[in-house]
XYZ file of N, CA and C in Angstrom:
732
model
N 163.534 157.993 -37.807
C 162.666 158.401 -36.707
C 161.600 157.335 -36.488
N 161.389 156.945 -35.224
C 160.412 155.909 -34.931
C 159.003 156.413 -35.155
N 158.105 155.494 -35.510
C 156.714 155.861 -35.742
C 155.833 155.237 -34.686
N 154.831 155.977 -34.231
C 153.911 155.501 -33.222
C 152.805 154.664 -33.816
N 151.850 154.285 -32.950
C 150.787 153.378 -33.349
C 149.924 153.955 -34.450
N 149.830 155.278 -34.567
C 149.021 155.913 -35.605
C 149.851 156.285 -36.825
N 151.105 155.881 -36.863
C 151.955 156.202 -37.991
C 152.658 157.526 -37.862
N 152.478 158.217 -36.728
C 153.126 159.498 -36.512
C 154.491 159.279 -35.858
N 155.446 160.174 -36.089
C 156.756 160.029 -35.450
C 156.648 160.089 -33.932
N 157.496 159.305 -33.259
C 157.595 159.377 -31.808
C 158.569 160.496 -31.466
N 158.072 161.541 -30.859
C 158.903 162.699 -30.542
C 159.238 162.722 -29.057
N 160.375 163.310 -28.740
C 160.776 163.448 -27.352
C 161.219 162.154 -26.708
N 161.747 161.225 -27.491
C 162.168 159.935 -26.950
C 163.314 160.132 -25.960
N 163.147 159.555 -24.766
C 164.150 159.682 -23.709
C 165.081 158.481 -23.640
N 164.633 157.360 -24.155
C 165.464 156.169 -24.095
C 164.820 155.007 -24.811
N 165.633 154.032 -25.175
C 165.146 152.805 -25.803
C 165.862 151.616 -25.178
N 165.196 150.472 -25.198
C 165.796 149.214 -24.761
C 165.402 148.146 -25.764
N 166.347 147.299 -26.124
C 166.121 146.322 -27.184
C 166.433 144.925 -26.673
N 165.448 144.022 -26.774
C 165.663 142.621 -26.465
C 166.012 141.857 -27.721
N 165.852 140.543 -27.675
C 166.155 139.751 -28.862
C 165.227 140.100 -30.017
N 163.920 140.169 -29.732
C 162.942 140.439 -30.778
C 161.871 141.426 -30.323
N 162.149 142.198 -29.277
C 161.175 143.204 -28.846
C 161.884 144.504 -28.496
N 161.109 145.596 -28.529
C 161.650 146.939 -28.328
C 160.801 147.697 -27.319
N 161.467 148.451 -26.449
C 160.807 149.322 -25.478
C 161.275 150.748 -25.712
N 160.350 151.704 -25.614
C 160.661 153.111 -25.858
C 160.126 153.944 -24.706
N 160.977 154.816 -24.166
C 160.595 155.695 -23.071
C 160.341 157.098 -23.600
N 159.139 157.614 -23.335
C 158.741 158.969 -23.705
C 158.512 159.781 -22.442
N 158.378 161.103 -22.546
C 158.203 161.919 -21.343
C 156.982 161.548 -20.508
N 155.907 161.105 -21.148
C 154.668 160.854 -20.417
C 154.208 159.403 -20.444
N 154.968 158.513 -21.070
C 154.557 157.113 -21.149
C 155.709 156.268 -21.673
N 155.493 154.960 -21.656
C 156.442 154.017 -22.241
C 155.686 153.095 -23.186
N 156.339 152.694 -24.264
C 155.723 151.864 -25.287
C 156.556 150.618 -25.535
N 155.894 149.571 -26.026
C 156.598 148.363 -26.405
C 156.030 147.784 -27.681
N 156.860 147.083 -28.431
C 156.373 146.423 -29.640
C 157.320 145.296 -30.015
N 156.806 144.386 -30.861
C 157.603 143.255 -31.294
C 157.123 141.948 -30.703
N 158.058 141.022 -30.571
C 157.758 139.672 -30.088
C 157.187 139.725 -28.674
N 156.160 138.922 -28.414
C 155.497 138.959 -27.113
C 155.047 137.575 -26.676
N 155.624 136.538 -27.232
C 155.161 135.191 -26.921
C 155.565 134.730 -25.533
N 156.411 135.477 -24.853
C 156.724 135.208 -23.444
C 156.094 136.258 -22.532
N 155.295 137.154 -23.098
C 154.629 138.175 -22.297
C 155.489 139.373 -21.990
N 156.597 139.544 -22.725
C 157.576 140.568 -22.373
C 157.096 141.999 -22.584
N 155.993 142.200 -23.288
C 155.436 143.552 -23.416
C 154.527 143.899 -22.244
N 154.199 142.907 -21.435
C 153.457 143.158 -20.209
C 152.053 143.680 -20.397
N 151.429 143.361 -21.533
C 150.088 143.892 -21.813
C 148.981 142.901 -21.498
N 149.317 141.832 -20.787
C 148.314 140.850 -20.410
C 148.054 139.792 -21.457
N 148.788 139.832 -22.571
C 148.622 138.842 -23.632
C 149.971 138.221 -23.970
N 149.911 137.205 -24.824
C 151.123 136.595 -25.357
C 151.145 136.720 -26.876
N 150.470 137.752 -27.374
C 150.403 138.005 -28.812
C 151.398 139.093 -29.183
N 152.197 138.846 -30.203
C 153.176 139.836 -30.643
C 152.478 141.064 -31.209
N 153.152 142.208 -31.145
C 152.573 143.482 -31.557
C 153.454 144.124 -32.626
N 152.861 144.399 -33.783
C 153.588 145.034 -34.872
C 153.626 146.535 -34.776
N 152.848 147.098 -33.850
C 152.847 148.538 -33.609
C 152.991 148.791 -32.110
N 153.508 149.960 -31.718
C 153.707 150.238 -30.298
C 152.410 150.190 -29.502
N 152.490 149.570 -28.326
C 151.382 149.551 -27.375
C 151.889 150.124 -26.057
N 151.027 150.799 -25.286
C 151.470 151.387 -24.023
C 151.847 150.313 -23.010
N 152.930 150.537 -22.296
C 153.237 149.709 -21.144
C 152.328 150.135 -20.000
N 152.121 149.237 -19.067
C 151.055 149.438 -18.086
C 151.443 150.313 -16.908
N 152.696 150.767 -16.847
C 153.165 151.520 -15.683
C 153.949 152.752 -16.113
N 153.925 153.805 -15.287
C 154.837 154.928 -15.550
C 156.275 154.467 -15.366
N 157.184 155.014 -16.143
C 158.559 154.522 -16.138
C 159.557 155.665 -16.079
N 160.616 155.433 -15.317
C 161.770 156.327 -15.284
C 162.886 155.778 -16.167
N 162.938 154.450 -16.289
C 163.934 153.780 -17.129
C 163.389 152.426 -17.541
N 163.944 151.875 -18.623
C 163.523 150.588 -19.160
C 164.747 149.719 -19.428
N 164.565 148.409 -19.350
C 165.629 147.474 -19.720
C 164.995 146.250 -20.353
N 165.689 145.655 -21.301
C 165.171 144.487 -22.009
C 166.207 143.385 -22.037
N 165.800 142.176 -21.627
C 166.630 141.000 -21.771
C 166.281 140.273 -23.053
N 166.678 139.026 -23.142
C 166.392 138.253 -24.349
C 164.888 138.210 -24.608
N 164.102 137.908 -23.581
C 162.642 137.872 -23.726
C 161.952 138.297 -22.442
N 162.595 139.186 -21.680
C 161.923 139.769 -20.518
C 162.201 141.259 -20.480
N 161.364 141.972 -19.748
C 161.449 143.435 -19.692
C 161.404 143.905 -18.252
N 162.116 144.997 -17.989
C 162.125 145.633 -16.674
C 161.693 147.080 -16.806
N 160.910 147.534 -15.838
C 160.531 148.936 -15.720
C 161.025 149.447 -14.379
N 161.690 150.590 -14.375
C 162.031 151.304 -13.149
C 161.014 152.410 -12.972
N 160.261 152.357 -11.882
C 159.223 153.354 -11.644
C 159.837 154.641 -11.116
N 159.107 155.761 -11.195
C 159.620 157.021 -10.643
C 159.927 156.934 -9.152
N 159.309 155.983 -8.464
C 159.544 155.819 -7.029
C 160.726 154.909 -6.725
N 161.365 154.354 -7.751
C 162.525 153.509 -7.528
C 162.230 152.034 -7.386
N 161.020 151.601 -7.741
C 160.682 150.182 -7.715
C 160.930 149.563 -9.088
N 161.265 148.273 -9.083
C 161.506 147.545 -10.324
C 160.338 146.598 -10.575
N 159.827 146.635 -11.808
C 158.743 145.752 -12.233
C 159.242 144.913 -13.404
N 158.764 143.667 -13.487
C 159.268 142.750 -14.507
C 158.140 141.963 -15.148
N 158.330 141.641 -16.433
C 157.383 140.805 -17.172
C 158.148 140.010 -18.217
N 157.551 138.895 -18.652
C 158.142 138.116 -19.727
C 158.662 136.766 -19.293
N 159.724 136.335 -19.938
C 160.324 135.027 -19.699
C 160.888 134.946 -18.286
N 160.767 133.762 -17.664
C 161.201 133.624 -16.276
C 161.840 132.269 -16.005
N 162.370 131.601 -17.035
C 162.873 130.249 -16.826
C 164.063 130.187 -15.886
N 164.769 131.291 -15.694
C 165.913 131.310 -14.783
C 165.677 132.222 -13.582
N 164.429 132.642 -13.369
C 164.131 133.505 -12.230
C 164.428 134.962 -12.469
N 164.567 135.366 -13.744
C 164.943 136.747 -14.052
C 163.855 137.770 -13.745
N 162.631 137.296 -13.466
C 161.565 138.212 -13.047
C 161.559 138.428 -11.537
N 162.433 137.716 -10.840
C 162.503 137.886 -9.399
C 161.594 136.961 -8.629
N 161.131 135.905 -9.272
C 160.316 134.910 -8.584
C 160.630 133.536 -9.144
N 160.422 132.515 -8.319
C 160.663 131.146 -8.753
C 159.440 130.620 -9.493
N 159.563 129.449 -10.066
C 158.448 128.837 -10.765
C 158.697 128.653 -12.235
N 159.433 129.573 -12.843
C 159.834 129.399 -14.223
C 158.814 129.746 -15.278
N 157.597 130.084 -14.887
C 156.574 130.361 -15.890
C 156.658 131.801 -16.386
N 156.433 132.044 -17.667
C 156.426 133.423 -18.175
C 155.239 134.191 -17.622
N 155.368 135.509 -17.621
C 154.308 136.355 -17.058
C 154.045 137.516 -17.991
N 152.781 137.764 -18.282
C 152.408 138.807 -19.241
C 151.968 140.102 -18.573
N 152.187 140.221 -17.275
C 151.882 141.454 -16.550
C 153.117 141.903 -15.777
N 153.326 143.208 -15.712
C 154.420 143.743 -14.907
C 154.042 143.691 -13.434
N 154.865 142.998 -12.644
C 154.693 142.927 -11.203
C 156.006 143.324 -10.543
N 155.936 143.830 -9.296
C 157.168 144.293 -8.648
C 158.121 143.156 -8.310
N 159.410 143.458 -8.388
C 160.448 142.535 -7.935
C 160.637 142.771 -6.445
N 160.323 141.774 -5.652
C 160.426 141.916 -4.203
C 161.872 141.725 -3.746
N 162.177 142.304 -2.585
C 163.496 142.125 -2.004
C 164.527 143.136 -2.429
N 164.081 144.218 -3.081
C 164.991 145.280 -3.501
C 164.716 146.557 -2.720
N 165.764 147.300 -2.351
C 165.553 148.656 -1.843
C 165.225 149.572 -3.015
N 164.884 150.826 -2.780
C 164.713 151.758 -3.902
C 166.000 151.843 -4.718
N 165.873 151.807 -6.044
C 167.041 151.815 -6.922
C 166.956 152.971 -7.912
N 168.092 153.269 -8.539
C 168.156 154.390 -9.491
C 168.490 153.935 -10.908
N 168.833 152.653 -11.086
C 169.183 152.169 -12.412
C 168.888 150.693 -12.567
N 168.617 150.272 -13.807
C 168.344 148.870 -14.103
C 169.052 148.469 -15.396
N 169.295 147.177 -15.539
C 169.853 146.621 -16.768
C 169.455 145.156 -16.827
N 169.582 144.572 -18.004
C 169.218 143.166 -18.172
C 170.195 142.477 -19.096
N 170.581 141.252 -18.737
C 171.284 140.373 -19.647
C 170.274 139.488 -20.345
N 170.746 138.471 -21.036
C 169.804 137.588 -21.721
C 168.793 137.004 -20.744
N 169.294 136.422 -19.650
C 168.415 135.740 -18.711
C 168.691 136.149 -17.268
N 169.271 137.308 -17.060
C 169.453 137.816 -15.702
C 169.146 139.299 -15.667
N 168.939 139.810 -14.459
C 168.518 141.197 -14.276
C 169.408 141.881 -13.253
N 169.534 143.206 -13.390
C 170.421 144.002 -12.549
C 169.721 145.278 -12.113
N 170.053 145.734 -10.909
C 169.558 147.020 -10.422
C 170.557 147.562 -9.418
N 170.682 148.891 -9.346
C 171.626 149.479 -8.410
C 171.017 150.688 -7.723
N 171.506 150.920 -6.502
C 170.981 151.992 -5.667
C 171.794 153.268 -5.848
N 171.257 154.353 -5.329
C 171.976 155.627 -5.387
C 173.302 155.541 -4.651
N 173.339 154.730 -3.599
C 174.574 154.552 -2.848
C 175.582 153.629 -3.508
N 175.186 152.957 -4.602
C 176.130 152.137 -5.345
C 176.065 150.649 -5.106
N 175.031 150.179 -4.411
C 174.892 148.738 -4.202
C 174.261 148.099 -5.438
N 174.932 147.092 -6.010
C 174.434 146.397 -7.194
C 173.763 145.096 -6.783
N 172.545 144.897 -7.289
C 171.786 143.674 -7.048
C 171.626 142.922 -8.365
N 171.679 141.586 -8.277
C 171.561 140.749 -9.468
C 170.702 139.537 -9.154
N 169.946 139.083 -10.156
C 169.124 137.889 -9.984
C 168.850 137.259 -11.348
N 168.459 135.978 -11.312
C 168.197 135.248 -12.546
C 169.266 134.216 -12.829
N 169.552 133.987 -14.105
C 170.504 132.951 -14.500
C 171.913 133.263 -14.005
N 172.597 132.195 -13.581
C 173.972 132.333 -13.113
C 174.832 131.189 -13.635
N 174.420 130.608 -14.759
C 175.081 129.410 -15.267
C 176.517 129.665 -15.691
N 176.851 130.917 -15.993
C 178.231 131.275 -16.341
C 178.886 132.141 -15.273
N 178.214 132.283 -14.136
C 178.744 133.136 -13.081
C 178.421 134.597 -13.262
N 177.401 134.916 -14.074
C 177.105 136.317 -14.384
C 176.533 137.113 -13.218
N 176.107 136.437 -12.157
C 175.641 137.176 -10.979
C 176.799 137.604 -10.086
N 177.953 136.974 -10.258
C 179.122 137.380 -9.483
C 179.105 136.935 -8.043
N 178.436 135.813 -7.760
C 178.311 135.341 -6.383
C 179.390 134.347 -5.988
N 180.244 133.958 -6.937
C 181.248 132.949 -6.648
C 180.772 131.534 -6.909
N 179.508 131.382 -7.316
C 178.947 130.080 -7.660
C 178.304 130.182 -9.043
N 177.749 129.065 -9.515
C 176.971 129.085 -10.762
C 175.522 128.699 -10.468
N 175.078 128.983 -9.265
C 173.700 128.699 -8.863
C 172.826 129.914 -9.159
N 171.813 129.718 -9.987
C 170.908 130.811 -10.326
C 170.082 131.215 -9.110
N 169.567 132.436 -9.123
C 168.801 132.938 -7.984
C 167.628 133.780 -8.452
N 166.385 133.409 -8.082
C 165.246 134.276 -8.365
C 165.155 135.443 -7.386
N 165.954 135.394 -6.348
C 165.949 136.445 -5.331
C 167.084 137.424 -5.604
N 166.809 138.728 -5.599
C 167.890 139.700 -5.801
C 168.972 139.566 -4.734
N 170.216 139.507 -5.183
C 171.363 139.381 -4.293
C 172.261 140.596 -4.446
N 172.712 141.142 -3.330
C 173.681 142.231 -3.389
C 175.042 141.642 -3.736
N 175.630 142.096 -4.847
C 176.841 141.450 -5.354
C 178.042 142.381 -5.469
N 177.835 143.698 -5.393
C 178.951 144.625 -5.559
C 178.565 145.968 -4.959
N 179.572 146.747 -4.570
C 179.342 148.066 -3.979
C 180.026 149.148 -4.809
N 179.644 150.391 -4.556
C 180.228 151.586 -5.181
C 180.039 151.587 -6.702
N 178.897 151.065 -7.146
C 178.603 150.956 -8.576
C 177.877 152.206 -9.063
N 178.304 152.712 -10.222
C 177.628 153.846 -10.832
C 176.643 153.438 -11.904
N 176.956 152.351 -12.628
C 176.063 151.800 -13.642
C 176.525 150.387 -13.960
N 175.691 149.652 -14.696
C 176.037 148.277 -15.051
C 175.342 147.901 -16.347
N 175.879 146.885 -17.022
C 175.263 146.339 -18.230
C 175.288 144.818 -18.134
N 174.338 144.187 -18.816
C 174.289 142.743 -18.876
C 174.511 142.252 -20.290
N 175.423 141.301 -20.467
C 175.606 140.654 -21.755
C 174.791 139.382 -21.808
N 175.087 138.536 -22.786
C 174.356 137.289 -22.874
C 174.471 136.481 -21.597
N 175.674 136.332 -21.095
C 175.888 135.575 -19.863
C 177.022 136.185 -19.043
N 177.106 137.496 -19.022
C 178.078 138.176 -18.171
C 177.506 139.508 -17.709
N 178.161 140.079 -16.702
C 177.796 141.389 -16.167
C 179.045 142.247 -16.112
N 178.909 143.505 -16.466
C 179.993 144.470 -16.319
C 179.479 145.659 -15.528
N 180.273 146.113 -14.588
C 179.885 147.232 -13.732
C 180.913 148.348 -13.837
N 180.418 149.559 -13.974
C 181.252 150.760 -13.953
C 181.149 151.351 -12.567
N 182.252 151.314 -11.824
C 182.224 151.805 -10.458
C 182.318 153.318 -10.415
N 181.997 153.861 -9.271
C 181.977 155.313 -9.106
C 183.356 155.928 -9.268
N 184.415 155.121 -9.108
C 185.773 155.640 -9.290
C 186.265 155.513 -10.731
N 185.391 155.031 -11.648
C 185.768 154.901 -13.045
C 186.359 153.567 -13.432
N 186.541 152.663 -12.483
C 187.059 151.337 -12.809
C 185.936 150.445 -13.332
N 186.313 149.410 -14.086
C 185.352 148.490 -14.685
C 185.604 147.087 -14.141
N 184.531 146.444 -13.700
C 184.611 145.108 -13.135
C 183.665 144.187 -13.895
N 184.096 142.952 -14.157
C 183.289 142.012 -14.934
C 183.209 140.664 -14.226
N 182.112 139.960 -14.475
C 181.950 138.590 -14.008
C 181.168 137.805 -15.053
N 181.491 136.522 -15.186
C 180.795 135.668 -16.136
C 181.550 135.433 -17.423
N 182.526 136.266 -17.739
C 183.326 136.044 -18.945
C 184.304 134.895 -18.758
N 184.922 134.857 -17.578
C 185.895 133.800 -17.314
C 185.887 133.347 -15.864
N 184.997 133.904 -15.052
C 184.939 133.517 -13.650
C 183.565 133.838 -13.094
N 183.303 133.354 -11.884
C 182.017 133.583 -11.231
C 182.101 134.666 -10.170
N 183.199 135.409 -10.164
C 183.341 136.546 -9.261
C 183.800 137.758 -10.069
N 183.504 138.931 -9.554
C 183.901 140.152 -10.246
C 185.418 140.327 -10.205
N 185.988 140.669 -11.335
C 187.405 141.018 -11.403
C 187.540 142.362 -12.111
N 188.545 143.105 -11.706
C 188.774 144.417 -12.312
C 189.489 144.258 -13.649
N 189.033 145.007 -14.644
C 189.739 145.054 -15.922
C 190.925 145.997 -15.791
N 192.108 145.466 -15.996
C 193.324 146.259 -15.861
C 193.673 146.922 -17.195
N 194.538 147.922 -17.125
C 195.035 148.569 -18.330
C 194.075 149.529 -18.986
N 193.051 149.955 -18.255
C 192.070 150.894 -18.793
C 192.212 152.260 -18.133
N 191.912 153.336 -18.864
C 191.746 154.627 -18.202
C 190.424 154.611 -17.441
N 190.134 155.663 -16.729
C 188.811 155.751 -16.119
C 187.754 155.671 -17.212
N 186.690 154.930 -16.922
C 185.663 154.692 -17.934
C 184.502 155.661 -17.771
N 183.863 155.932 -18.907
C 182.712 156.835 -18.935
C 181.410 156.084 -19.178
N 181.464 155.005 -19.965
C 180.252 154.253 -20.303
C 180.626 152.851 -20.755
N 179.640 151.938 -20.666
C 179.810 150.553 -21.079
C 178.697 150.163 -22.044
N 178.991 149.209 -22.930
C 177.973 148.609 -23.793
C 178.307 147.136 -23.954
N 177.269 146.292 -23.900
C 177.487 144.849 -23.932
C 176.754 144.203 -25.088
N 177.436 143.282 -25.768
C 176.803 142.392 -26.728
C 176.562 141.051 -26.078
N 176.290 140.045 -26.890
C 176.054 138.716 -26.324
C 177.266 138.231 -25.541
N 178.454 138.393 -26.110
C 179.655 137.878 -25.458
C 180.847 138.796 -25.654
N 180.607 140.079 -25.870
C 181.724 141.027 -25.908
C 181.303 142.327 -25.235
N 182.301 143.072 -24.793
C 182.082 144.294 -24.020
C 182.878 145.435 -24.627
N 182.255 146.595 -24.711
C 182.924 147.819 -25.132
C 182.958 148.795 -23.968
N 184.085 149.458 -23.816
C 184.281 150.448 -22.760
C 184.656 151.772 -23.404
N 183.916 152.817 -23.089
C 184.274 154.169 -23.524
C 185.055 154.822 -22.407
N 186.329 155.126 -22.675
C 187.170 155.733 -21.662
C 186.998 157.236 -21.591
N 187.412 157.816 -20.476
C 187.382 159.275 -20.348
C 188.339 159.941 -21.326
N 189.246 159.149 -21.916
C 190.149 159.683 -22.937
C 189.494 159.732 -24.316
N 188.217 159.329 -24.397
C 187.505 159.346 -25.664
C 187.753 158.138 -26.540
N 188.555 157.196 -26.068
C 188.863 155.991 -26.833
C 187.910 154.854 -26.454
N 187.739 153.899 -27.375
C 186.907 152.727 -27.141
C 187.805 151.508 -26.950
N 187.507 150.715 -25.937
C 188.259 149.512 -25.613
C 187.316 148.315 -25.696
N 187.835 147.159 -26.127
C 186.980 146.004 -26.378
C 187.614 144.722 -25.864
N 186.754 143.783 -25.452
C 187.196 142.448 -25.062
C 186.034 141.483 -25.199
N 186.363 140.183 -25.180
C 185.345 139.149 -25.268
C 185.515 138.306 -26.514
N 184.435 137.673 -26.945
C 184.483 136.850 -28.148
C 184.636 137.726 -29.388
N 185.180 137.119 -30.458
C 185.542 137.926 -31.626
C 185.376 137.146 -32.927
N 184.475 136.160 -32.922
C 184.375 135.292 -34.094
C 183.882 136.011 -35.342
N 183.228 137.138 -35.171
C 182.773 137.924 -36.321
C 183.517 139.258 -36.439
N 184.625 139.380 -35.715
C 185.394 140.617 -35.764
C 184.819 141.733 -34.932
N 183.980 141.395 -33.940
C 183.287 142.437 -33.176
C 184.198 143.243 -32.253
N 185.447 142.820 -32.093
C 186.381 143.607 -31.287
C 187.116 144.652 -32.113
N 186.939 144.613 -33.421
C 187.472 145.668 -34.278
C 188.978 145.708 -34.408
N 189.644 144.563 -34.199
C 191.111 144.553 -34.258
C 191.657 143.871 -35.505
N 190.785 143.553 -36.457
C 191.240 142.926 -37.683
C 191.469 141.438 -37.592
N 191.163 140.834 -36.436
C 191.316 139.391 -36.265
C 189.966 138.789 -35.889
N 189.980 137.487 -35.688
C 188.804 136.793 -35.170
C 189.162 136.042 -33.891
N 190.147 136.560 -33.192
C 190.611 135.942 -31.956
C 190.038 136.690 -30.759
N 189.343 135.949 -29.889
C 188.800 136.553 -28.686
C 189.876 136.796 -27.646
N 189.552 137.602 -26.664
C 190.509 137.882 -25.591
C 189.759 138.338 -24.348
N 190.402 138.171 -23.197
C 189.807 138.531 -21.921
C 190.376 139.817 -21.353
N 191.333 140.430 -22.058
C 191.852 141.723 -21.623
C 191.373 142.799 -22.598
N 191.107 143.979 -22.054
C 190.595 145.080 -22.877
C 191.729 145.734 -23.660
N 191.490 145.964 -24.955
C 192.447 146.679 -25.800
C 191.722 147.762 -26.577
N 192.454 148.814 -26.870
C 191.888 149.941 -27.607
C 191.555 149.536 -29.041
N 190.407 150.009 -29.528
C 190.038 149.808 -30.932
C 190.748 150.887 -31.734
N 191.867 150.533 -32.338
C 192.760 151.532 -32.925
C 192.159 152.231 -34.132
N 191.316 151.564 -34.886
C 190.765 152.165 -36.101
C 189.797 153.300 -35.797
N 189.441 153.488 -34.534
C 188.524 154.566 -34.163
C 189.261 155.833 -33.769
N 190.577 155.825 -33.831
C 191.341 157.007 -33.431
C 191.117 158.157 -34.412
C-alpha cells in the first residue's frame, strides 16, 4: 500500500502512472507526484526531486507519464503537460523543460491520454487519436519520421491507446489493434488476434489482452519479455502459452 507525505496509506487510489524515475497517483480529490524531477515533470515549479508525494497543481481526471514528462487530463477534457520537452512532447517548440503544467494547445476536448518515452497521445470521445512529440521511429503514425510539437490527428475510431519507448498502439472501438513505430511510420493492423480488451506497452514490446482472456505479445525479446522461452523478437502477436 502506498504511503502519503505524512507516512499514512494512500486510500481510494483511482489510478497510477509511472515514468522512468517518477510516479503519479490519482486520488478522488487530488493528484500526487513523487520521484525524479530534474526535468520539472512533477510540475511543482521546481527542478528538485521529491522523496515524498507532493500535490500536483491541477485537478485531474486521468494521468500519464512519459520518460521524463507528465500529462494531466482535466475534468473538462483539457490536457496539461510538464517536464522534458526536447522532442516537443509538451505540445510546444523550443525544447526547454518546463516545471509548470500548462495546457496543450490545438486539441479538442478529449477523454483519454497516454505517453510514450518522448511522445504524447490523447483521444476524443468520438475516437479521434492525436499524437505529438518525437517521431524518430514513426511513433506518431504520420508516414514520416518528422517530430511535431503540434498535436496531429493520426487515427479514427480509437477507444484507447498506449505509448511505448518509440511506438504507439491503439485499441479501436471494434476491438482491433493497430501499431506504428515498431516497423513502420504508419499504423498497421495486428493480424491473428481476437478482439482486444486492453493494451500494455513496455519500452519495445506490447502486450494485448484479448476478449478470450488470453495474453498476446510482440516486439523485442532480448530479456524474454514475450514469455515464449526464447530471446527472439517478432513483429507478429502470439499467445503467451504459459499463462493458459
